[in-house]
mmCIF file of C-alpha atoms and ligand atoms in Angstrom:
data_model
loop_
_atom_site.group_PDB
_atom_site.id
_atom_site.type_symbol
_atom_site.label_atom_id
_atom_site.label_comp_id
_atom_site.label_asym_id
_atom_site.label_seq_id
_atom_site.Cartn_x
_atom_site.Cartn_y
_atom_site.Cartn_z
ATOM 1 C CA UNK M 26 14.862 38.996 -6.157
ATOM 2 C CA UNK M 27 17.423 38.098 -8.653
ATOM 3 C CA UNK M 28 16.522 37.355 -12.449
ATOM 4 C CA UNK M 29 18.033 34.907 -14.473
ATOM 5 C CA UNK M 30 17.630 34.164 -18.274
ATOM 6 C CA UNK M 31 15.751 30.647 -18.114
ATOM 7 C CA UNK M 32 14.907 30.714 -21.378
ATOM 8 C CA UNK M 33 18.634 30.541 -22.785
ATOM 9 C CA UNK M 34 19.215 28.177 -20.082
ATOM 10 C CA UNK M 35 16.749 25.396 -20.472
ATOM 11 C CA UNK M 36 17.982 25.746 -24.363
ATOM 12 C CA UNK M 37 21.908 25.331 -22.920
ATOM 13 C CA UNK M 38 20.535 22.397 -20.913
ATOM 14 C CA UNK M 39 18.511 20.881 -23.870
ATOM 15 C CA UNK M 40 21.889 21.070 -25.871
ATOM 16 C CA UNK M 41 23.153 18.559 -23.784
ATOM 17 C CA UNK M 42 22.276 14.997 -24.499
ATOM 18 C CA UNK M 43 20.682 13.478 -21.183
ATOM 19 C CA UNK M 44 18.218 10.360 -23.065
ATOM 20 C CA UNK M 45 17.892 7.932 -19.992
ATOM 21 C CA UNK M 46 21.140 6.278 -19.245
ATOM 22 C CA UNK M 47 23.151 8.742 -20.511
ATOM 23 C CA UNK M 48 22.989 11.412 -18.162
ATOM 24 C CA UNK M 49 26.724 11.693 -17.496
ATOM 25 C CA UNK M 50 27.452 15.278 -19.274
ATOM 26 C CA UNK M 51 24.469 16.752 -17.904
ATOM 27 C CA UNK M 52 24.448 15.670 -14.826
ATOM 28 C CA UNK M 53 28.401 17.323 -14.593
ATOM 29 C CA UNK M 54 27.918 20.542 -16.405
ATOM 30 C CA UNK M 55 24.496 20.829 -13.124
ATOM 31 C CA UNK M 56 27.187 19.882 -10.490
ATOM 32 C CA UNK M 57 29.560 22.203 -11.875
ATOM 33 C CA UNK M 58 26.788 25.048 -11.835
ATOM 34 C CA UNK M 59 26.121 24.096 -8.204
ATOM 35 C CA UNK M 60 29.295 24.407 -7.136
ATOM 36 C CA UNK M 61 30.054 27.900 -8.170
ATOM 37 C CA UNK M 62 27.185 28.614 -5.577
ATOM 38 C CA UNK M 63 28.133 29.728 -2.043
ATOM 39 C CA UNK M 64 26.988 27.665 1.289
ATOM 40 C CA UNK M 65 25.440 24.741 -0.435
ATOM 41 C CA UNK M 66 26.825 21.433 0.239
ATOM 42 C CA UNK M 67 26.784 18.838 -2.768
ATOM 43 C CA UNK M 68 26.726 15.434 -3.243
ATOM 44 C CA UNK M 69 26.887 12.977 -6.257
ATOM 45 C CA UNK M 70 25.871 9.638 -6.387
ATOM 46 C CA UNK M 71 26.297 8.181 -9.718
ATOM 47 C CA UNK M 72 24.483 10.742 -12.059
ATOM 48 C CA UNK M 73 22.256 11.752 -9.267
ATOM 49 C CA UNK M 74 23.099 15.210 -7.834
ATOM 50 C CA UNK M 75 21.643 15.860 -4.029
ATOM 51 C CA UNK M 76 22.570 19.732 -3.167
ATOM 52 C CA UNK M 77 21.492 21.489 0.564
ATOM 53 C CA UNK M 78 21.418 24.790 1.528
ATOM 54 C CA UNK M 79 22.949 25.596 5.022
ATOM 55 C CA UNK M 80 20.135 27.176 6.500
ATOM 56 C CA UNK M 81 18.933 24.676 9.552
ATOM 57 C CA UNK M 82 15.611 26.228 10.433
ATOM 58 C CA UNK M 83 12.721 24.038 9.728
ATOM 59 C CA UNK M 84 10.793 22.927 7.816
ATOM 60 C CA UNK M 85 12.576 21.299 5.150
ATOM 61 C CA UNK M 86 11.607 20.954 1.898
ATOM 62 C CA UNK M 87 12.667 19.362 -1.018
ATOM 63 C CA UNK M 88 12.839 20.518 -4.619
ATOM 64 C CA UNK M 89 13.205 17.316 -7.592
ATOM 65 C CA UNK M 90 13.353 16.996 -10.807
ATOM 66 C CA UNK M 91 14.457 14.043 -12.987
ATOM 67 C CA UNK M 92 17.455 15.074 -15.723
ATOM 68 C CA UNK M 93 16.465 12.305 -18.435
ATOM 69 C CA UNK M 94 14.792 12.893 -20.759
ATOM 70 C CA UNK M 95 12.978 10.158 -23.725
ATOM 71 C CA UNK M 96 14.660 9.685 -27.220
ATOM 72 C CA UNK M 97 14.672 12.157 -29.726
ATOM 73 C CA UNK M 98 11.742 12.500 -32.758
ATOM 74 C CA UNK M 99 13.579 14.977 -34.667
ATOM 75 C CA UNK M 100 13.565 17.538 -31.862
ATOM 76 C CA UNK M 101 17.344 16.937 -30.608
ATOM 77 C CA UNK M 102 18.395 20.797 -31.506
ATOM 78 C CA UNK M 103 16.699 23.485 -29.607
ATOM 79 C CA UNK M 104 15.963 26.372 -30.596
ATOM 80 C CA UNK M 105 14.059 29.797 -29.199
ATOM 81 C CA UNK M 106 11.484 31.375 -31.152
ATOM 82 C CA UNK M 107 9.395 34.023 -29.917
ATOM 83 C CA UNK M 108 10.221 33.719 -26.092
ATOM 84 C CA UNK M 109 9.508 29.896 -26.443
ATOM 85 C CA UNK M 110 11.952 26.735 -26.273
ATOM 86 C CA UNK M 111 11.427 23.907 -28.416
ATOM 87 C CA UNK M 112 13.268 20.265 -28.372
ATOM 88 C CA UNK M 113 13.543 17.322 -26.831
ATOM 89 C CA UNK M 114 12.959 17.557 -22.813
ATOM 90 C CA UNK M 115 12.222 21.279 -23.313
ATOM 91 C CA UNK M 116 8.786 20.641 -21.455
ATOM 92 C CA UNK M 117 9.404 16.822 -19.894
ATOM 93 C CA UNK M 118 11.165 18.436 -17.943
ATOM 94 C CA UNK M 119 14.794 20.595 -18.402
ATOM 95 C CA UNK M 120 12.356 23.995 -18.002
ATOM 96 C CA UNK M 121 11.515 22.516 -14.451
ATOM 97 C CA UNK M 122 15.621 21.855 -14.308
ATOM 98 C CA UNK M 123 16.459 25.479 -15.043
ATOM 99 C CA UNK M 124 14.121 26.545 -12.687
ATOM 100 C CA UNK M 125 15.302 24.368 -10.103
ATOM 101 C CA UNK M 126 19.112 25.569 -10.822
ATOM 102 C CA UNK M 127 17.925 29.264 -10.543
ATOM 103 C CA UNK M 128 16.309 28.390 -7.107
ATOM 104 C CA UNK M 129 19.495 27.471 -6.316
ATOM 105 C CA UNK M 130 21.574 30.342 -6.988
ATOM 106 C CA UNK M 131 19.220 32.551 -4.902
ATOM 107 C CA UNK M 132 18.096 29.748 -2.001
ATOM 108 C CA UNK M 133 20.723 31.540 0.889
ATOM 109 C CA UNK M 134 17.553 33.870 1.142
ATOM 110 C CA UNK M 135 14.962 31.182 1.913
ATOM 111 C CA UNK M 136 14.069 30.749 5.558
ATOM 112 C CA UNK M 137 13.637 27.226 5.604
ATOM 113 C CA UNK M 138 15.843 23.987 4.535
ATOM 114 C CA UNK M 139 15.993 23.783 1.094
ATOM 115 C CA UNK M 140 17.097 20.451 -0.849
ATOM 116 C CA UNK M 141 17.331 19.758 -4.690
ATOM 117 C CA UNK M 142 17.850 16.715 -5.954
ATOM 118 C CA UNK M 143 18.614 16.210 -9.262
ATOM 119 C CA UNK M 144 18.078 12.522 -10.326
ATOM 120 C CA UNK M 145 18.893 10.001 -13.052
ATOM 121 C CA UNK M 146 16.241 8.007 -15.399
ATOM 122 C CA UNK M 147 12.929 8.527 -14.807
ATOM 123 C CA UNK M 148 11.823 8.310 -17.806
ATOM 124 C CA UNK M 149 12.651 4.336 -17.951
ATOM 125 C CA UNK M 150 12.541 1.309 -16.091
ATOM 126 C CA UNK M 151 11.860 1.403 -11.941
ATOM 127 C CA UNK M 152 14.658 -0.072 -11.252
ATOM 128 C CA UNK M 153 17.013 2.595 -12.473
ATOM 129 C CA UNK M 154 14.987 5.537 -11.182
ATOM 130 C CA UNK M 155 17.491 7.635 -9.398
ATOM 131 C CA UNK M 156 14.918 8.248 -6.653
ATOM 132 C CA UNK M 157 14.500 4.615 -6.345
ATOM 133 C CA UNK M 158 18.115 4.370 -5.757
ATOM 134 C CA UNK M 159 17.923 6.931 -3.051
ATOM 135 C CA UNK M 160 15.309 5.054 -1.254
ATOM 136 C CA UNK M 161 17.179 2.366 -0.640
ATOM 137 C CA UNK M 162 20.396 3.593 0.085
ATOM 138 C CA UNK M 163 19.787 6.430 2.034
ATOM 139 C CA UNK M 164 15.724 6.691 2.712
ATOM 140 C CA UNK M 165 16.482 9.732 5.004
ATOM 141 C CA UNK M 166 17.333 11.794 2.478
ATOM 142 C CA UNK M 167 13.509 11.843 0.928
ATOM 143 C CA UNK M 168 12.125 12.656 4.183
ATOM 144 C CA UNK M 169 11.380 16.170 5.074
ATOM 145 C CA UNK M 170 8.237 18.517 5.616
ATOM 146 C CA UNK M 171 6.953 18.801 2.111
ATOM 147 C CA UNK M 172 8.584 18.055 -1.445
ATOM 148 C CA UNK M 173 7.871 19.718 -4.682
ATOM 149 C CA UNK M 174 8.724 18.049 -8.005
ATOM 150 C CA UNK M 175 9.044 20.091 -11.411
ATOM 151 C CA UNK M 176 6.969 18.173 -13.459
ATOM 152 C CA UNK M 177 5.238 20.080 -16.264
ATOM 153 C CA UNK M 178 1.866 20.668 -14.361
ATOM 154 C CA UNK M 179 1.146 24.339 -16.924
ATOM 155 C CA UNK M 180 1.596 25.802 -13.259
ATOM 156 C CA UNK M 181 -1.249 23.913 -11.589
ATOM 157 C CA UNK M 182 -0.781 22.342 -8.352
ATOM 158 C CA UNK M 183 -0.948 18.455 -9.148
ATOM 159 C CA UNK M 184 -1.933 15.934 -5.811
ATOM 160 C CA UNK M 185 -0.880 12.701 -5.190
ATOM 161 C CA UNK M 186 -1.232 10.281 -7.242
ATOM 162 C CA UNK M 187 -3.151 6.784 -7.820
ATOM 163 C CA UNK M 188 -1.555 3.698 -7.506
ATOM 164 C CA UNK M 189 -1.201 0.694 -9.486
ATOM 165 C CA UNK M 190 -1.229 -2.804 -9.735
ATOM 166 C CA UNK M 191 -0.492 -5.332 -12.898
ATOM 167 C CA UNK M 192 -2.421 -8.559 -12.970
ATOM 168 C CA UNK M 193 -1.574 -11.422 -14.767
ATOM 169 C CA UNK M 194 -5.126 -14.076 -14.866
ATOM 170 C CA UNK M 195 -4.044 -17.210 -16.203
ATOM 171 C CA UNK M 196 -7.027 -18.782 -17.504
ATOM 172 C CA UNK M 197 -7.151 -22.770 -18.339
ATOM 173 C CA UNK M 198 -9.007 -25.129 -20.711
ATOM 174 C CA UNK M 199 -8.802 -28.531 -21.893
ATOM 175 C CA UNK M 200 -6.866 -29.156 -25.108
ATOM 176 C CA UNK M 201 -8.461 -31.924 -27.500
ATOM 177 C CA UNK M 202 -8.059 -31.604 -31.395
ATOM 178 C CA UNK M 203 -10.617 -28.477 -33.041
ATOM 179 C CA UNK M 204 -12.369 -31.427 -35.040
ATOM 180 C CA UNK M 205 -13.606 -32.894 -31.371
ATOM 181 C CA UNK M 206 -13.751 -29.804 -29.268
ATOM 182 C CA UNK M 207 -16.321 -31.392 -26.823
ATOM 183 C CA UNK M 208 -13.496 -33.871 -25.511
ATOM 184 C CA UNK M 209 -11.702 -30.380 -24.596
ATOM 185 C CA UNK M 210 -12.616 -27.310 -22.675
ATOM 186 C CA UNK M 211 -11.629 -24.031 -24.604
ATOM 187 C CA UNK M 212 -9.917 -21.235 -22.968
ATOM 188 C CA UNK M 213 -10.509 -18.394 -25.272
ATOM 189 C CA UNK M 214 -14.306 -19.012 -25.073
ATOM 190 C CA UNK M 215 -13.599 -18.861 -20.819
ATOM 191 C CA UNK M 216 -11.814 -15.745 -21.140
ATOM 192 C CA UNK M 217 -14.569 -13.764 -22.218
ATOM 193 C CA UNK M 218 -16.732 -14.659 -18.704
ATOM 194 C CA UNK M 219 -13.447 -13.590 -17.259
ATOM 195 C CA UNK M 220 -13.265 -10.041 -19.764
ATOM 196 C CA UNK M 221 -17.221 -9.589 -18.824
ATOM 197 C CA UNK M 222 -16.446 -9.639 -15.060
ATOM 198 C CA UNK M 223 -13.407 -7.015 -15.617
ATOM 199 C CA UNK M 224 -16.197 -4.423 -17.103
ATOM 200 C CA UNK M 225 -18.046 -5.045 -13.940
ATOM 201 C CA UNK M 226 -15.465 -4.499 -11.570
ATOM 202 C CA UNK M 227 -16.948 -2.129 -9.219
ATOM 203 C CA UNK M 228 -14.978 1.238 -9.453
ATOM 204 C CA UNK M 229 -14.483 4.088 -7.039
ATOM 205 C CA UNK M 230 -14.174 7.784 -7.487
ATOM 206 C CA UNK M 231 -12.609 8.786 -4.356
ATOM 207 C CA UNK M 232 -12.729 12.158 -2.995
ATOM 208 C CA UNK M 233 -9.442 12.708 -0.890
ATOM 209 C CA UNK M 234 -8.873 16.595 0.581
ATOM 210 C CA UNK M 235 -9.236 18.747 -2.363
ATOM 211 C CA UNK M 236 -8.936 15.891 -5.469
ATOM 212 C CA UNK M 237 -10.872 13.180 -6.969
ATOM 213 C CA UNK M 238 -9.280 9.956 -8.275
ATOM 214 C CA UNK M 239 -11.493 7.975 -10.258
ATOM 215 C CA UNK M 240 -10.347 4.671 -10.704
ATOM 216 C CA UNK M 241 -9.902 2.624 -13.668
ATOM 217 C CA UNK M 242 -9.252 -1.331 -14.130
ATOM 218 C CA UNK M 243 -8.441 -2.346 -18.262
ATOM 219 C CA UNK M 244 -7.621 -5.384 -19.902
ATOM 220 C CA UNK M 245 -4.165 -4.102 -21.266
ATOM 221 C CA UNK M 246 -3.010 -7.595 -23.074
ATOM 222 C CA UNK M 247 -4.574 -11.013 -24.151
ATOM 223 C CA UNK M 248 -2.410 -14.182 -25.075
ATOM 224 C CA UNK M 249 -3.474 -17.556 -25.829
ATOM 225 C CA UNK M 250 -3.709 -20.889 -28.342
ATOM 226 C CA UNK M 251 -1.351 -22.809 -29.551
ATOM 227 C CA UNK M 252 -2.144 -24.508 -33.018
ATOM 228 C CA UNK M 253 -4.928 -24.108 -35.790
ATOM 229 C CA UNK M 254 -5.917 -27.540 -34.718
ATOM 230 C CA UNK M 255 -6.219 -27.319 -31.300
ATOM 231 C CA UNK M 256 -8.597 -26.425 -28.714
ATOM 232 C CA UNK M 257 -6.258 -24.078 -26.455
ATOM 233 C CA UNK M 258 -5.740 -24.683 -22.800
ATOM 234 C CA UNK M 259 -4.706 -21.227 -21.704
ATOM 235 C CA UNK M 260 -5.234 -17.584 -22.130
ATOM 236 C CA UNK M 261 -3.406 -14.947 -20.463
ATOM 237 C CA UNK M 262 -5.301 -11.911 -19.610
ATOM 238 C CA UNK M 263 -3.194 -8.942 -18.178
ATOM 239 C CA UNK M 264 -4.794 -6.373 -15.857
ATOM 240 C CA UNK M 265 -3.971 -2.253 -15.532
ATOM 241 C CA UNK M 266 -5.516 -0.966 -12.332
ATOM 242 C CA UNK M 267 -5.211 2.189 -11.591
ATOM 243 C CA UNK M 268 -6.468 3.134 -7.720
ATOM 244 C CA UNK M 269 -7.420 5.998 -5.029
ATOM 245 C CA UNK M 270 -4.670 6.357 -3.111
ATOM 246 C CA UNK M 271 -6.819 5.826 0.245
ATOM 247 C CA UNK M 272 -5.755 2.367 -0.512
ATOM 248 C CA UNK M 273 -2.871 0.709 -0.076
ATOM 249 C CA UNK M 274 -1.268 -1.293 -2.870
ATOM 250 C CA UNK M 275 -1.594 -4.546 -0.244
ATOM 251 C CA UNK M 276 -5.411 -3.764 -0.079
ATOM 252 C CA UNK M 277 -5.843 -3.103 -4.269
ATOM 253 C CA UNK M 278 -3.768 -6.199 -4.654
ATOM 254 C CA UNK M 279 -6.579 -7.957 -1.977
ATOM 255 C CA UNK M 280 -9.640 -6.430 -3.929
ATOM 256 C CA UNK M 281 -8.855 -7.875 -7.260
ATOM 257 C CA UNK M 282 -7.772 -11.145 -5.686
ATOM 258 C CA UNK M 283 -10.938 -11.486 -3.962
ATOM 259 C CA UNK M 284 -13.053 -10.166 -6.723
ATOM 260 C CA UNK M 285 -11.533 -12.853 -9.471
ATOM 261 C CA UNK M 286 -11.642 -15.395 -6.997
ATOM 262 C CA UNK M 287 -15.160 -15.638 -7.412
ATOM 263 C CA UNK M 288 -14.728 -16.418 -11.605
ATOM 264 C CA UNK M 289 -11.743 -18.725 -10.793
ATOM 265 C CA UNK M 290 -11.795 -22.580 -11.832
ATOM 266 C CA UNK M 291 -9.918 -24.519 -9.035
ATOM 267 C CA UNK M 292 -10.725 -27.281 -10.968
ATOM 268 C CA UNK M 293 -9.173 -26.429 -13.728
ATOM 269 C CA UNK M 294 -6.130 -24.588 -12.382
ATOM 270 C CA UNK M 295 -7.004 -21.032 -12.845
ATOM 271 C CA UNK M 296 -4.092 -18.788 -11.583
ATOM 272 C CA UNK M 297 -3.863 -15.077 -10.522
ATOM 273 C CA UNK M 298 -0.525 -13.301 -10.076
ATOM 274 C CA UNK M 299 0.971 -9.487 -9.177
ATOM 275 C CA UNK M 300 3.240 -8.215 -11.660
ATOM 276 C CA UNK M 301 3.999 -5.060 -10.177
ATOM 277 C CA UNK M 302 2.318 -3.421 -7.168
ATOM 278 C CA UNK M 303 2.904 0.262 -6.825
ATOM 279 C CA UNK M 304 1.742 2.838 -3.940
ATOM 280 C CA UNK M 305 -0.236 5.572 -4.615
ATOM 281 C CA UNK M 306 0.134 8.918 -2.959
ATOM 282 C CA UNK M 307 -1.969 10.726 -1.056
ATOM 283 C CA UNK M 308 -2.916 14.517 -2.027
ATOM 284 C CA UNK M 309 -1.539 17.074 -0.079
ATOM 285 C CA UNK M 310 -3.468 19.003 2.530
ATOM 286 C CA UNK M 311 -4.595 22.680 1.654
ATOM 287 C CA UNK M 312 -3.956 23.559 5.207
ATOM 288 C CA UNK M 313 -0.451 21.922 5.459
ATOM 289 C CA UNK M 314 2.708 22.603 4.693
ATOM 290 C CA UNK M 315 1.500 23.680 1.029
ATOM 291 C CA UNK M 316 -1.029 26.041 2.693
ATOM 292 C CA UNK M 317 1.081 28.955 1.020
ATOM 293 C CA UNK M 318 1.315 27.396 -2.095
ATOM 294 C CA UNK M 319 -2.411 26.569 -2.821
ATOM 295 C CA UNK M 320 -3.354 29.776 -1.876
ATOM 296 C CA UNK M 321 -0.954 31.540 -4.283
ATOM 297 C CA UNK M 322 -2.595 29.654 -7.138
ATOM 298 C CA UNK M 323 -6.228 30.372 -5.995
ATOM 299 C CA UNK M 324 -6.300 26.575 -5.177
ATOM 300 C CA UNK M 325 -6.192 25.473 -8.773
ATOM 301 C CA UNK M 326 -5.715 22.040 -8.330
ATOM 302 C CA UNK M 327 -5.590 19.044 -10.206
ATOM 303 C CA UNK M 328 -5.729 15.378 -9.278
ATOM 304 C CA UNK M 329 -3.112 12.977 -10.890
ATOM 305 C CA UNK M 330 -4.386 10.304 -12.909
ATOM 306 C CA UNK M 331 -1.770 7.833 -13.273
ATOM 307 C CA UNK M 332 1.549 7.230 -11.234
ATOM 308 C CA UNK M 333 3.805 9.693 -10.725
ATOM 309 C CA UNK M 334 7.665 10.152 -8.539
ATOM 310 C CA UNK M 335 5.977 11.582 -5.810
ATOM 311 C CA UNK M 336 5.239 8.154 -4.229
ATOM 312 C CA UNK M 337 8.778 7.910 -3.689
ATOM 313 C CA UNK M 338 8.300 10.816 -0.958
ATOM 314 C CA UNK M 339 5.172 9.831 0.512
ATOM 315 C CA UNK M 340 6.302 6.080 1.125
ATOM 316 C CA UNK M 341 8.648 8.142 3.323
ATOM 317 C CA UNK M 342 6.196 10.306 4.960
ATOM 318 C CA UNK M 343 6.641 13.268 2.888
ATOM 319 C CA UNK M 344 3.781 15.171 1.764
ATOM 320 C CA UNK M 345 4.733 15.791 -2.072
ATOM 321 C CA UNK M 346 3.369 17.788 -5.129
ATOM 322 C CA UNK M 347 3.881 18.133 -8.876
ATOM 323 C CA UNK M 348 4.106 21.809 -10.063
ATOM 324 C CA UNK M 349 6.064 22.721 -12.702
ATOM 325 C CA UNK M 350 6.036 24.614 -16.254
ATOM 326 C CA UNK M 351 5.207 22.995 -19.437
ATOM 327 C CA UNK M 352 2.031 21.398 -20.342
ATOM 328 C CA UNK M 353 2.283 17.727 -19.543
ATOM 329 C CA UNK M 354 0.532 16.958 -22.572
ATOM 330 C CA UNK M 355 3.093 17.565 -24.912
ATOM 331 C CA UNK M 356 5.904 15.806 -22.496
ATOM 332 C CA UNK M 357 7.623 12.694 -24.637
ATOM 333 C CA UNK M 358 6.157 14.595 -28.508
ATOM 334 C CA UNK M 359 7.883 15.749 -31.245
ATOM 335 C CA UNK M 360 6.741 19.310 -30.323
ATOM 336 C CA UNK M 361 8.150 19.733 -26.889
ATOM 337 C CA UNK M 362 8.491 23.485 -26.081
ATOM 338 C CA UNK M 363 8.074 25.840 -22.883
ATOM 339 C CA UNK M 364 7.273 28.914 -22.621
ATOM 340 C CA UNK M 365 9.150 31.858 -21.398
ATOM 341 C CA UNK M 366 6.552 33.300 -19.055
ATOM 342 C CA UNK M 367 5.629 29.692 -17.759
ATOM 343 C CA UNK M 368 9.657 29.391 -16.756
ATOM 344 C CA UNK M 369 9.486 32.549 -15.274
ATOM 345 C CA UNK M 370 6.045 32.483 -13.360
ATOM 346 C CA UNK M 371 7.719 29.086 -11.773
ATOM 347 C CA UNK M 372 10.474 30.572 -10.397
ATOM 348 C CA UNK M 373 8.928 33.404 -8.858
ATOM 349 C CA UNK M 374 6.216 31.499 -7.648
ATOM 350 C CA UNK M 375 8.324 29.321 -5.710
ATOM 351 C CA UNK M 376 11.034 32.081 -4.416
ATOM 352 C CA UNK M 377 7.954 33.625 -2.880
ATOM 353 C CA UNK M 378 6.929 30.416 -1.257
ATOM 354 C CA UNK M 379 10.755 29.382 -0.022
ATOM 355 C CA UNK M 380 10.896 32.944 1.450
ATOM 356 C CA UNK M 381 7.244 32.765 2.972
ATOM 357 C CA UNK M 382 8.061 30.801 5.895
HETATM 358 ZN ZN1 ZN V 23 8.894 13.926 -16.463
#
């Protein structure tokens, strides 16, 4: 097995400004690395950089990591101290990069289909997510056996993911002047029957191969009143729900409509609406295409709380899992760092499991 130097690397690549939307320079100087490589066929689409190896034998299985990273808190130099990286995206997630690129040099000895792709802001808006892009131009290209995404995980196997849903409750009132508030009907004193009933929203905790999701449902913002005279008419109460990925984000969408239905004035207009409906993902199966993997890390596993790119892959049918260097706790801090034997443990890991089939 070759070695590489992934500490100096993931400092080169932490040199290079990539803050969301500006992921031109890094984004060339990873197709110019790729491209030095022998057998691997690239492609570039915008500052997204898809890369195969030409082995056909299955399965396939796809490597990610996103190339953006947040903006700087003082940690825009790197620098290596005691076989460590600090600065911005060292851990969040240019180790996982490095690792990825090293994979690459060394992935004409893998006995299965390998693809990396290398995508564009994450770290912002949906929209822009290079795997988003992907999905709709060219959903294909997400669909294989199993994908793997870099994501600091501090080298423990992180499943699926829960899903989420953002729920706007528009609650009404009656306005009439504060001096004669039994002509009116007042919102904000409605709202809190409506912020009761969130706290009793029955939750699961969902037990799904290996993981458990418990769920979570928060009031995340409150808006309402007009003027220090009047009785207000409205208050806006928005939702966070976080659910098991057993669900689907149709069926989470159908549980909290049903559930506030019940709390709802028709009478006075009460409204409900979706913001944003996401799909969770379900955990991989310790028996599938991972089998190798879990049992490499003595089935350490960890469920993921919260929504993560692997939906992307497992909208598509692709069983997908986080696993990367870098504790994810420090991801988006001032005190970003990786360490050396976390980079290096990654890559080996994985090499093993590439060459495994
Ligand atoms: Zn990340």
């Amino acid at each position: 097995m070759q070695k590489f130097d992934l500490l100096t690397l993931t400092k080169r690549l932490c040199e290079i400004n990539s803050v969301s939307g500006n992921e031109k320079f890094l984004a060339d100087f990873i197709f110019e690395h790729l491209s030095e490589i022998k057998g691997l066929s690239l492609k570039r689409i915008s500052n997204t950089i898809i890369a195969q190896n030409s082995n056909n034998s299955d399965p396939e299985i796809i490597l990610a990591g996103h190339i953006d990273t947040v903006s700087p808190s003082g940690n825009e130099v790197p620098i290596i101290k005691d076989d460590v990286v600090f600065g911005l995206g060292a851990c969040d997630m240019k180790g996982g990069i490095s690792v990825m690129l090293a994979l690459a040099n060394v992935c004409s000895e893998f006995n299965v289909k390998t693809k990396f792709i290398f995508y564009e802001s994450e770290e912002i808006e949906l929209e822009k997510n290079g795997l988003r892009i992907i999905a709709n131009l060219e959903p294909e290209t997400l669909r294989a056996d199993g994908a793997i995404l870099l994501e600091p995980t501090k080298l423990q196997l992180e499943l699926g993911c829960q899903g989420v849903v953002l729920f706007n409750l528009s609650i009404k009132g009656k306005k009439s002047h504060s001096a004669r508030p039994w002509k009116g009907i007042n919102a904000i004193y409605r709202a809190s029957d409506f912020i009761e009933a969130v706290k009793n929203f029955p939750l699961r905790e969902v037990a799904l191969n290996t993981a458990v999701y418990k769920e979570s449902l928060q009031a995340v913002k409150i808006n309402g009143g007009s003027a220090t005279n009047v009785v207000p008419d409205r208050v806006d109460l928005l939702l966070s729900y976080r659910y098991a990925p057993d669900l689907s984000k149709e069926g989470a969408v159908k549980k909290l409509t049903n559930y506030f239905k019940n709390f709802e004035s028709l009478e006075l207009g009460d409204e409900d609406t979706v913001l944003e409906a996401r799909n969770g993902a379900r955990p991989a199966k310790a028996d599938g295409i991972f089998a190798k993997l879990f049992e490499m890390l003595n089935f350490k596993t960890v469920a993921k709380l919260g929504w993560t790119d692997v939906a992307f892959f497992s909208e598509q049918g692709t069983e997908a899992v986080n696993f990367g260097p870098g504790d994810p706790e420090l991801a988006h801090g001032p005190d970003e760092l990786v360490p050396k034997n976390e980079l290096d443990k990654a890559y080996i890991t994985l090499y093993e499991f590439f060459c495994s089939f």
